[in-house]
C-alpha cells in the first residue's frame, strides 16, 4: 500500500494517460471500423478492394511494427514534430479498427438479404439502407466481439508507454528506478488496467441488455 500512497499522483497520471489513450483510440477505431465495414459490403468494387486490403494489411501486421512506423517514419516523412500521444492513438486506432470492421461485417451478414432488397425496392440508397435498416440489427450481433476488441485495445495501449507516452505501464520504469518492489508495482498497475477493462465489459453488458429489450 505504501507504493501506491507514496506515489499516488504518479499512479493517477498513469491511469489518466491509459484511460485517455483507450477512449480516444477506441473512438477512432469504432469510426474507422464502421467505415471500412461499409466499404467491405459496398456494391462499388474499388471500395470493397480498399476495405479488403486495409483489413488484411493491418490484421497481419504486428502492433509493435505499426508503432515503429508511426513514431520513426511518419514524423520524418509526413508530419515532423507531431505529438507522441496522437501517434499512439493513430497506431492503436487503425490496428483495432481492422478487427472491429470484421466484427461489424459479420453482424451485417446476419441480417437477411431480403431486408436490404426491400429497402432498395422503395428507393433507399445503399447508405440509407446500411444506416437505417442493416446496422441497427447488425449491432446486436457485433456487440460481444466489439467488447473483446476494446478490452484488447486497453491492454495493447501498454506499448505506447515505450514511446514517450505517460500511461500505467510507463510509470513502472520510474518506480523501479526509485527502488520500489517490482512485484508490488505490477500488482497496482494490473489493478488499474482491471478497473478500465471491467468498466468496458460492464458497459457492453448494459448495451446488450438494452438491445435485447428493444428487439
JSON list of C-alpha atoms in Angstrom, two decimals:
[
{"chain": "A", "resi": 1, "resn": "UNK", "atom": "CA", "xyz": [0.00, 0.00, 0.00]},
{"chain": "A", "resi": 2, "resn": "UNK", "atom": "CA", "xyz": [2.93, 2.34, 0.68]},
{"chain": "A", "resi": 3, "resn": "UNK", "atom": "CA", "xyz": [3.93, 2.14, -3.00]},
{"chain": "A", "resi": 4, "resn": "UNK", "atom": "CA", "xyz": [0.51, 3.46, -4.01]},
{"chain": "A", "resi": 5, "resn": "UNK", "atom": "CA", "xyz": [0.13, 6.11, -1.29]},
{"chain": "A", "resi": 6, "resn": "UNK", "atom": "CA", "xyz": [3.67, 7.46, -1.69]},
{"chain": "A", "resi": 7, "resn": "UNK", "atom": "CA", "xyz": [3.23, 7.79, -5.46]},
{"chain": "A", "resi": 8, "resn": "UNK", "atom": "CA", "xyz": [-0.47, 8.50, -5.74]},
{"chain": "A", "resi": 9, "resn": "UNK", "atom": "CA", "xyz": [0.00, 11.43, -8.13]},
{"chain": "A", "resi": 10, "resn": "UNK", "atom": "CA", "xyz": [2.16, 9.33, -10.43]},
{"chain": "A", "resi": 11, "resn": "UNK", "atom": "CA", "xyz": [-0.31, 6.45, -10.46]},
{"chain": "A", "resi": 12, "resn": "UNK", "atom": "CA", "xyz": [-3.17, 8.87, -11.11]},
{"chain": "A", "resi": 13, "resn": "UNK", "atom": "CA", "xyz": [-1.26, 10.41, -14.01]},
{"chain": "A", "resi": 14, "resn": "UNK", "atom": "CA", "xyz": [-0.55, 6.97, -15.45]},
{"chain": "A", "resi": 15, "resn": "UNK", "atom": "CA", "xyz": [-4.17, 5.86, -15.04]},
{"chain": "A", "resi": 16, "resn": "UNK", "atom": "CA", "xyz": [-5.50, 9.01, -16.72]},
{"chain": "A", "resi": 17, "resn": "UNK", "atom": "CA", "xyz": [-2.95, 8.53, -19.51]},
{"chain": "A", "resi": 18, "resn": "UNK", "atom": "CA", "xyz": [-4.06, 4.94, -20.14]},
{"chain": "A", "resi": 19, "resn": "UNK", "atom": "CA", "xyz": [-7.72, 5.94, -19.94]},
{"chain": "A", "resi": 20, "resn": "UNK", "atom": "CA", "xyz": [-7.20, 8.79, -22.41]},
{"chain": "A", "resi": 21, "resn": "UNK", "atom": "CA", "xyz": [-5.35, 6.53, -24.83]},
{"chain": "A", "resi": 22, "resn": "UNK", "atom": "CA", "xyz": [-8.04, 3.87, -24.57]},
{"chain": "A", "resi": 23, "resn": "UNK", "atom": "CA", "xyz": [-11.03, 6.17, -25.01]},
{"chain": "A", "resi": 24, "resn": "UNK", "atom": "CA", "xyz": [-9.53, 8.23, -27.86]},
{"chain": "A", "resi": 25, "resn": "UNK", "atom": "CA", "xyz": [-8.20, 5.18, -29.70]},
{"chain": "A", "resi": 26, "resn": "UNK", "atom": "CA", "xyz": [-11.50, 3.35, -29.22]},
{"chain": "A", "resi": 27, "resn": "UNK", "atom": "CA", "xyz": [-13.47, 6.23, -30.75]},
{"chain": "A", "resi": 28, "resn": "UNK", "atom": "CA", "xyz": [-11.11, 6.33, -33.74]},
{"chain": "A", "resi": 29, "resn": "UNK", "atom": "CA", "xyz": [-11.25, 2.54, -34.10]},
{"chain": "A", "resi": 30, "resn": "UNK", "atom": "CA", "xyz": [-15.07, 2.48, -33.98]},
{"chain": "A", "resi": 31, "resn": "UNK", "atom": "CA", "xyz": [-15.40, 5.22, -36.61]},
{"chain": "A", "resi": 32, "resn": "UNK", "atom": "CA", "xyz": [-12.80, 3.70, -38.92]},
{"chain": "A", "resi": 33, "resn": "UNK", "atom": "CA", "xyz": [-14.15, 0.19, -38.33]},
{"chain": "A", "resi": 34, "resn": "UNK", "atom": "CA", "xyz": [-17.66, 1.27, -39.26]},
{"chain": "A", "resi": 35, "resn": "UNK", "atom": "CA", "xyz": [-16.45, 2.99, -42.42]},
{"chain": "A", "resi": 36, "resn": "UNK", "atom": "CA", "xyz": [-14.29, 0.06, -43.50]},
{"chain": "A", "resi": 37, "resn": "UNK", "atom": "CA", "xyz": [-17.11, -2.40, -42.81]},
{"chain": "A", "resi": 38, "resn": "UNK", "atom": "CA", "xyz": [-19.30, -0.29, -45.10]},
{"chain": "A", "resi": 39, "resn": "UNK", "atom": "CA", "xyz": [-16.58, -0.46, -47.75]},
{"chain": "A", "resi": 40, "resn": "UNK", "atom": "CA", "xyz": [-16.38, -4.23, -47.35]},
{"chain": "A", "resi": 41, "resn": "UNK", "atom": "CA", "xyz": [-20.06, -4.71, -48.19]},
{"chain": "A", "resi": 42, "resn": "UNK", "atom": "CA", "xyz": [-20.26, -1.85, -50.69]},
{"chain": "A", "resi": 43, "resn": "UNK", "atom": "CA", "xyz": [-21.56, -2.52, -54.23]},
{"chain": "A", "resi": 44, "resn": "UNK", "atom": "CA", "xyz": [-18.64, -0.40, -55.53]},
{"chain": "A", "resi": 45, "resn": "UNK", "atom": "CA", "xyz": [-15.69, -2.72, -56.37]},
{"chain": "A", "resi": 46, "resn": "UNK", "atom": "CA", "xyz": [-12.87, -0.19, -55.64]},
{"chain": "A", "resi": 47, "resn": "UNK", "atom": "CA", "xyz": [-14.28, 0.41, -52.17]},
{"chain": "A", "resi": 48, "resn": "UNK", "atom": "CA", "xyz": [-14.54, -3.33, -51.50]},
{"chain": "A", "resi": 49, "resn": "UNK", "atom": "CA", "xyz": [-10.94, -3.75, -52.67]},
{"chain": "A", "resi": 50, "resn": "UNK", "atom": "CA", "xyz": [-9.73, -0.92, -50.44]},
{"chain": "A", "resi": 51, "resn": "UNK", "atom": "CA", "xyz": [-11.57, -2.38, -47.45]},
{"chain": "A", "resi": 52, "resn": "UNK", "atom": "CA", "xyz": [-10.13, -5.84, -48.07]},
{"chain": "A", "resi": 53, "resn": "UNK", "atom": "CA", "xyz": [-6.56, -4.55, -48.44]},
{"chain": "A", "resi": 54, "resn": "UNK", "atom": "CA", "xyz": [-6.91, -2.35, -45.34]},
{"chain": "A", "resi": 55, "resn": "UNK", "atom": "CA", "xyz": [-8.15, -5.19, -43.14]},
{"chain": "A", "resi": 56, "resn": "UNK", "atom": "CA", "xyz": [-5.73, -7.78, -44.49]},
{"chain": "A", "resi": 57, "resn": "UNK", "atom": "CA", "xyz": [-2.72, -5.50, -44.15]},
{"chain": "A", "resi": 58, "resn": "UNK", "atom": "CA", "xyz": [-3.42, -4.27, -40.62]},
{"chain": "A", "resi": 59, "resn": "UNK", "atom": "CA", "xyz": [-4.58, -7.60, -39.19]},
{"chain": "A", "resi": 60, "resn": "UNK", "atom": "CA", "xyz": [-1.38, -9.26, -40.39]},
{"chain": "A", "resi": 61, "resn": "UNK", "atom": "CA", "xyz": [0.97, -6.54, -39.18]},
{"chain": "A", "resi": 62, "resn": "UNK", "atom": "CA", "xyz": [2.32, -6.73, -35.60]},
{"chain": "A", "resi": 63, "resn": "UNK", "atom": "CA", "xyz": [1.15, -3.80, -33.49]},
{"chain": "A", "resi": 64, "resn": "UNK", "atom": "CA", "xyz": [4.72, -3.09, -32.38]},
{"chain": "A", "resi": 65, "resn": "UNK", "atom": "CA", "xyz": [5.73, -2.66, -36.02]},
{"chain": "A", "resi": 66, "resn": "UNK", "atom": "CA", "xyz": [2.88, -0.18, -36.52]},
{"chain": "A", "resi": 67, "resn": "UNK", "atom": "CA", "xyz": [4.17, 1.80, -33.55]},
{"chain": "A", "resi": 68, "resn": "UNK", "atom": "CA", "xyz": [7.67, 1.81, -35.02]},
{"chain": "A", "resi": 69, "resn": "UNK", "atom": "CA", "xyz": [6.34, 3.10, -38.33]},
{"chain": "A", "resi": 70, "resn": "UNK", "atom": "CA", "xyz": [4.17, 5.69, -36.58]},
{"chain": "A", "resi": 71, "resn": "UNK", "atom": "CA", "xyz": [6.97, 7.04, -34.39]},
{"chain": "A", "resi": 72, "resn": "UNK", "atom": "CA", "xyz": [10.01, 6.75, -36.65]},
{"chain": "A", "resi": 73, "resn": "UNK", "atom": "CA", "xyz": [8.67, 7.02, -40.19]},
{"chain": "A", "resi": 74, "resn": "UNK", "atom": "CA", "xyz": [5.60, 9.28, -40.05]},
{"chain": "A", "resi": 75, "resn": "UNK", "atom": "CA", "xyz": [7.36, 12.20, -38.26]},
{"chain": "A", "resi": 76, "resn": "UNK", "atom": "CA", "xyz": [10.28, 12.01, -40.67]},
{"chain": "A", "resi": 77, "resn": "UNK", "atom": "CA", "xyz": [8.26, 11.74, -43.87]},
{"chain": "A", "resi": 78, "resn": "UNK", "atom": "CA", "xyz": [4.88, 13.38, -43.26]},
{"chain": "A", "resi": 79, "resn": "UNK", "atom": "CA", "xyz": [4.39, 15.29, -40.01]},
{"chain": "A", "resi": 80, "resn": "UNK", "atom": "CA", "xyz": [7.57, 16.50, -38.26]},
{"chain": "A", "resi": 81, "resn": "UNK", "atom": "CA", "xyz": [7.06, 17.31, -34.60]},
{"chain": "A", "resi": 82, "resn": "UNK", "atom": "CA", "xyz": [3.71, 15.54, -34.30]},
{"chain": "A", "resi": 83, "resn": "UNK", "atom": "CA", "xyz": [2.62, 14.78, -30.74]},
{"chain": "A", "resi": 84, "resn": "UNK", "atom": "CA", "xyz": [3.50, 11.29, -29.44]},
{"chain": "A", "resi": 85, "resn": "UNK", "atom": "CA", "xyz": [0.02, 10.86, -27.93]},
{"chain": "A", "resi": 86, "resn": "UNK", "atom": "CA", "xyz": [-1.58, 11.42, -31.34]},
{"chain": "A", "resi": 87, "resn": "UNK", "atom": "CA", "xyz": [0.80, 8.95, -32.98]},
{"chain": "A", "resi": 88, "resn": "UNK", "atom": "CA", "xyz": [-0.07, 6.31, -30.38]},
{"chain": "A", "resi": 89, "resn": "UNK", "atom": "CA", "xyz": [-3.80, 6.93, -30.88]},
{"chain": "A", "resi": 90, "resn": "UNK", "atom": "CA", "xyz": [-3.48, 6.55, -34.64]},
{"chain": "A", "resi": 91, "resn": "UNK", "atom": "CA", "xyz": [-1.46, 3.32, -34.35]},
{"chain": "A", "resi": 92, "resn": "UNK", "atom": "CA", "xyz": [-3.84, 1.79, -31.80]},
{"chain": "A", "resi": 93, "resn": "UNK", "atom": "CA", "xyz": [-6.97, 3.05, -33.53]},
{"chain": "A", "resi": 94, "resn": "UNK", "atom": "CA", "xyz": [-6.05, 1.84, -37.00]},
{"chain": "A", "resi": 95, "resn": "UNK", "atom": "CA", "xyz": [-4.91, -1.55, -35.76]},
{"chain": "A", "resi": 96, "resn": "UNK", "atom": "CA", "xyz": [-8.07, -2.14, -33.71]},
{"chain": "A", "resi": 97, "resn": "UNK", "atom": "CA", "xyz": [-10.33, -0.81, -36.47]},
{"chain": "A", "resi": 98, "resn": "UNK", "atom": "CA", "xyz": [-9.36, -3.71, -38.73]},
{"chain": "A", "resi": 99, "resn": "UNK", "atom": "CA", "xyz": [-10.79, -6.15, -36.18]},
{"chain": "A", "resi": 100, "resn": "UNK", "atom": "CA", "xyz": [-13.82, -4.01, -35.43]},
{"chain": "A", "resi": 101, "resn": "UNK", "atom": "CA", "xyz": [-14.68, -3.75, -39.12]},
{"chain": "A", "resi": 102, "resn": "UNK", "atom": "CA", "xyz": [-14.73, -7.54, -39.40]},
{"chain": "A", "resi": 103, "resn": "UNK", "atom": "CA", "xyz": [-16.97, -7.83, -36.34]},
{"chain": "A", "resi": 104, "resn": "UNK", "atom": "CA", "xyz": [-19.39, -5.33, -37.83]},
{"chain": "A", "resi": 105, "resn": "UNK", "atom": "CA", "xyz": [-19.24, -7.02, -41.24]},
{"chain": "A", "resi": 106, "resn": "UNK", "atom": "CA", "xyz": [-20.05, -10.35, -39.60]},
{"chain": "A", "resi": 107, "resn": "UNK", "atom": "CA", "xyz": [-23.03, -8.70, -37.92]},
{"chain": "A", "resi": 108, "resn": "UNK", "atom": "CA", "xyz": [-24.15, -7.28, -41.26]},
{"chain": "A", "resi": 109, "resn": "UNK", "atom": "CA", "xyz": [-24.02, -10.74, -42.80]},
{"chain": "A", "resi": 110, "resn": "UNK", "atom": "CA", "xyz": [-26.52, -12.00, -40.20]},
{"chain": "A", "resi": 111, "resn": "UNK", "atom": "CA", "xyz": [-29.19, -9.57, -41.43]},
{"chain": "A", "resi": 112, "resn": "UNK", "atom": "CA", "xyz": [-31.45, -11.28, -44.01]},
{"chain": "A", "resi": 113, "resn": "UNK", "atom": "CA", "xyz": [-30.67, -10.12, -47.55]},
{"chain": "A", "resi": 114, "resn": "UNK", "atom": "CA", "xyz": [-34.37, -9.64, -48.21]},
{"chain": "A", "resi": 115, "resn": "UNK", "atom": "CA", "xyz": [-34.47, -6.64, -45.89]},
{"chain": "A", "resi": 116, "resn": "UNK", "atom": "CA", "xyz": [-31.82, -4.79, -47.89]},
{"chain": "A", "resi": 117, "resn": "UNK", "atom": "CA", "xyz": [-33.55, -5.69, -51.14]},
{"chain": "A", "resi": 118, "resn": "UNK", "atom": "CA", "xyz": [-36.88, -4.44, -49.79]},
{"chain": "A", "resi": 119, "resn": "UNK", "atom": "CA", "xyz": [-35.24, -1.15, -48.77]},
{"chain": "A", "resi": 120, "resn": "UNK", "atom": "CA", "xyz": [-33.75, -0.70, -52.24]},
{"chain": "A", "resi": 121, "resn": "UNK", "atom": "CA", "xyz": [-37.11, -1.51, -53.83]},
{"chain": "A", "resi": 122, "resn": "UNK", "atom": "CA", "xyz": [-38.67, 1.52, -52.14]},
{"chain": "A", "resi": 123, "resn": "UNK", "atom": "CA", "xyz": [-35.90, 3.81, -53.34]},
{"chain": "A", "resi": 124, "resn": "UNK", "atom": "CA", "xyz": [-33.48, 3.86, -50.41]},
{"chain": "A", "resi": 125, "resn": "UNK", "atom": "CA", "xyz": [-29.82, 4.31, -51.27]},
{"chain": "A", "resi": 126, "resn": "UNK", "atom": "CA", "xyz": [-27.10, 1.91, -50.14]},
{"chain": "A", "resi": 127, "resn": "UNK", "atom": "CA", "xyz": [-26.01, 4.33, -47.42]},
{"chain": "A", "resi": 128, "resn": "UNK", "atom": "CA", "xyz": [-29.56, 4.80, -46.16]},
{"chain": "A", "resi": 129, "resn": "UNK", "atom": "CA", "xyz": [-30.17, 1.04, -46.16]},
{"chain": "A", "resi": 130, "resn": "UNK", "atom": "CA", "xyz": [-26.96, 0.42, -44.25]},
{"chain": "A", "resi": 131, "resn": "UNK", "atom": "CA", "xyz": [-27.58, 3.18, -41.70]},
{"chain": "A", "resi": 132, "resn": "UNK", "atom": "CA", "xyz": [-31.30, 2.75, -41.10]},
{"chain": "A", "resi": 133, "resn": "UNK", "atom": "CA", "xyz": [-32.01, -0.94, -41.75]},
{"chain": "A", "resi": 134, "resn": "UNK", "atom": "CA", "xyz": [-28.90, -3.10, -41.57]},
{"chain": "A", "resi": 135, "resn": "UNK", "atom": "CA", "xyz": [-26.59, -1.58, -38.93]},
{"chain": "A", "resi": 136, "resn": "UNK", "atom": "CA", "xyz": [-29.18, -1.31, -36.12]},
{"chain": "A", "resi": 137, "resn": "UNK", "atom": "CA", "xyz": [-29.77, -5.06, -36.42]},
{"chain": "A", "resi": 138, "resn": "UNK", "atom": "CA", "xyz": [-26.12, -5.96, -37.05]},
{"chain": "A", "resi": 139, "resn": "UNK", "atom": "CA", "xyz": [-25.05, -4.12, -33.89]},
{"chain": "A", "resi": 140, "resn": "UNK", "atom": "CA", "xyz": [-26.73, -6.70, -31.65]},
{"chain": "A", "resi": 141, "resn": "UNK", "atom": "CA", "xyz": [-24.58, -9.47, -33.10]},
{"chain": "A", "resi": 142, "resn": "UNK", "atom": "CA", "xyz": [-21.42, -7.35, -33.16]},
{"chain": "A", "resi": 143, "resn": "UNK", "atom": "CA", "xyz": [-21.52, -6.16, -29.52]},
{"chain": "A", "resi": 144, "resn": "UNK", "atom": "CA", "xyz": [-19.81, -9.18, -27.85]},
{"chain": "A", "resi": 145, "resn": "UNK", "atom": "CA", "xyz": [-16.75, -9.20, -30.15]},
{"chain": "A", "resi": 146, "resn": "UNK", "atom": "CA", "xyz": [-16.56, -5.40, -30.03]},
{"chain": "A", "resi": 147, "resn": "UNK", "atom": "CA", "xyz": [-16.29, -5.62, -26.25]},
{"chain": "A", "resi": 148, "resn": "UNK", "atom": "CA", "xyz": [-13.42, -8.10, -26.55]},
{"chain": "A", "resi": 149, "resn": "UNK", "atom": "CA", "xyz": [-11.57, -5.95, -29.09]},
{"chain": "A", "resi": 150, "resn": "UNK", "atom": "CA", "xyz": [-11.83, -2.81, -26.96]},
{"chain": "A", "resi": 151, "resn": "UNK", "atom": "CA", "xyz": [-10.59, -4.69, -23.90]},
{"chain": "A", "resi": 152, "resn": "UNK", "atom": "CA", "xyz": [-7.67, -5.91, -26.02]},
{"chain": "A", "resi": 153, "resn": "UNK", "atom": "CA", "xyz": [-7.06, -2.30, -27.08]},
{"chain": "A", "resi": 154, "resn": "UNK", "atom": "CA", "xyz": [-6.77, -1.30, -23.43]},
{"chain": "A", "resi": 155, "resn": "UNK", "atom": "CA", "xyz": [-4.07, -3.88, -22.85]},
{"chain": "A", "resi": 156, "resn": "UNK", "atom": "CA", "xyz": [-2.34, -3.06, -26.15]},
{"chain": "A", "resi": 157, "resn": "UNK", "atom": "CA", "xyz": [-2.08, 0.57, -25.05]},
{"chain": "A", "resi": 158, "resn": "UNK", "atom": "CA", "xyz": [0.77, -0.51, -22.78]},
{"chain": "A", "resi": 159, "resn": "UNK", "atom": "CA", "xyz": [3.03, -0.48, -25.85]},
{"chain": "A", "resi": 160, "resn": "UNK", "atom": "CA", "xyz": [2.60, 3.29, -26.01]},
{"chain": "A", "resi": 161, "resn": "UNK", "atom": "CA", "xyz": [4.50, 3.56, -22.74]},
{"chain": "A", "resi": 162, "resn": "UNK", "atom": "CA", "xyz": [7.69, 2.59, -24.54]},
{"chain": "A", "resi": 163, "resn": "UNK", "atom": "CA", "xyz": [7.24, 5.55, -26.90]},
{"chain": "A", "resi": 164, "resn": "UNK", "atom": "CA", "xyz": [7.30, 8.52, -24.52]},
{"chain": "A", "resi": 165, "resn": "UNK", "atom": "CA", "xyz": [3.66, 8.31, -23.51]},
{"chain": "A", "resi": 166, "resn": "UNK", "atom": "CA", "xyz": [2.68, 8.52, -19.85]},
{"chain": "A", "resi": 167, "resn": "UNK", "atom": "CA", "xyz": [0.48, 5.55, -19.01]},
{"chain": "A", "resi": 168, "resn": "UNK", "atom": "CA", "xyz": [0.16, 2.88, -16.34]},
{"chain": "A", "resi": 169, "resn": "UNK", "atom": "CA", "xyz": [2.82, 0.64, -17.82]},
{"chain": "A", "resi": 170, "resn": "UNK", "atom": "CA", "xyz": [5.23, 3.52, -18.32]},
{"chain": "A", "resi": 171, "resn": "UNK", "atom": "CA", "xyz": [5.29, 4.54, -14.66]},
{"chain": "A", "resi": 172, "resn": "UNK", "atom": "CA", "xyz": [6.76, 1.20, -13.62]},
{"chain": "A", "resi": 173, "resn": "UNK", "atom": "CA", "xyz": [10.12, 2.30, -15.07]},
{"chain": "A", "resi": 174, "resn": "UNK", "atom": "CA", "xyz": [10.15, 5.39, -12.87]},
{"chain": "A", "resi": 175, "resn": "UNK", "atom": "CA", "xyz": [9.19, 3.48, -9.74]},
{"chain": "A", "resi": 176, "resn": "UNK", "atom": "CA", "xyz": [11.62, 0.65, -10.45]},
{"chain": "A", "resi": 177, "resn": "UNK", "atom": "CA", "xyz": [14.45, 3.17, -10.77]},
{"chain": "A", "resi": 178, "resn": "UNK", "atom": "CA", "xyz": [13.48, 4.53, -7.35]},
{"chain": "A", "resi": 179, "resn": "UNK", "atom": "CA", "xyz": [13.96, 1.07, -5.81]},
{"chain": "A", "resi": 180, "resn": "UNK", "atom": "CA", "xyz": [10.36, 0.00, -5.19]},
{"chain": "A", "resi": 181, "resn": "UNK", "atom": "CA", "xyz": [9.45, -3.68, -5.32]},
{"chain": "A", "resi": 182, "resn": "UNK", "atom": "CA", "xyz": [8.69, -4.52, -8.95]},
{"chain": "A", "resi": 183, "resn": "UNK", "atom": "CA", "xyz": [6.11, -7.15, -7.98]},
{"chain": "A", "resi": 184, "resn": "UNK", "atom": "CA", "xyz": [4.11, -4.68, -5.90]},
{"chain": "A", "resi": 185, "resn": "UNK", "atom": "CA", "xyz": [4.31, -2.10, -8.69]},
{"chain": "A", "resi": 186, "resn": "UNK", "atom": "CA", "xyz": [2.87, -4.53, -11.22]},
{"chain": "A", "resi": 187, "resn": "UNK", "atom": "CA", "xyz": [0.08, -5.54, -8.84]},
{"chain": "A", "resi": 188, "resn": "UNK", "atom": "CA", "xyz": [-1.13, -1.93, -8.65]},
{"chain": "A", "resi": 189, "resn": "UNK", "atom": "CA", "xyz": [-0.68, -1.43, -12.39]},
{"chain": "A", "resi": 190, "resn": "UNK", "atom": "CA", "xyz": [-2.69, -4.58, -13.06]},
{"chain": "A", "resi": 191, "resn": "UNK", "atom": "CA", "xyz": [-5.49, -3.34, -10.82]},
{"chain": "A", "resi": 192, "resn": "UNK", "atom": "CA", "xyz": [-5.56, -0.10, -12.81]},
{"chain": "A", "resi": 193, "resn": "UNK", "atom": "CA", "xyz": [-5.99, -1.99, -16.07]},
{"chain": "A", "resi": 194, "resn": "UNK", "atom": "CA", "xyz": [-8.67, -4.17, -14.49]},
{"chain": "A", "resi": 195, "resn": "UNK", "atom": "CA", "xyz": [-10.71, -1.11, -13.50]},
{"chain": "A", "resi": 196, "resn": "UNK", "atom": "CA", "xyz": [-10.78, 0.04, -17.14]},
{"chain": "A", "resi": 197, "resn": "UNK", "atom": "CA", "xyz": [-11.46, -3.39, -18.66]},
{"chain": "A", "resi": 198, "resn": "UNK", "atom": "CA", "xyz": [-14.23, -4.16, -16.15]},
{"chain": "A", "resi": 199, "resn": "UNK", "atom": "CA", "xyz": [-15.81, -0.80, -16.96]},
{"chain": "A", "resi": 200, "resn": "UNK", "atom": "CA", "xyz": [-15.78, -1.64, -20.69]},
{"chain": "A", "resi": 201, "resn": "UNK", "atom": "CA", "xyz": [-17.21, -5.09, -20.03]},
{"chain": "A", "resi": 202, "resn": "UNK", "atom": "CA", "xyz": [-19.96, -3.67, -17.83]},
{"chain": "A", "resi": 203, "resn": "UNK", "atom": "CA", "xyz": [-20.85, -1.01, -20.38]},
{"chain": "A", "resi": 204, "resn": "UNK", "atom": "CA", "xyz": [-21.23, -3.57, -23.16]},
{"chain": "A", "resi": 205, "resn": "UNK", "atom": "CA", "xyz": [-23.29, -5.89, -20.95]},
{"chain": "A", "resi": 206, "resn": "UNK", "atom": "CA", "xyz": [-25.62, -2.98, -20.31]},
{"chain": "A", "resi": 207, "resn": "UNK", "atom": "CA", "xyz": [-25.83, -2.25, -24.04]},
{"chain": "A", "resi": 208, "resn": "UNK", "atom": "CA", "xyz": [-26.56, -5.91, -24.81]},
{"chain": "A", "resi": 209, "resn": "UNK", "atom": "CA", "xyz": [-29.41, -5.96, -22.28]},
{"chain": "A", "resi": 210, "resn": "UNK", "atom": "CA", "xyz": [-30.87, -2.76, -23.71]},
{"chain": "A", "resi": 211, "resn": "UNK", "atom": "CA", "xyz": [-30.65, -4.12, -27.26]},
{"chain": "A", "resi": 212, "resn": "UNK", "atom": "CA", "xyz": [-32.35, -7.34, -26.17]},
{"chain": "A", "resi": 213, "resn": "UNK", "atom": "CA", "xyz": [-35.24, -5.40, -24.66]},
{"chain": "A", "resi": 214, "resn": "UNK", "atom": "CA", "xyz": [-35.60, -3.34, -27.84]},
{"chain": "A", "resi": 215, "resn": "UNK", "atom": "CA", "xyz": [-35.68, -6.46, -30.03]}
]
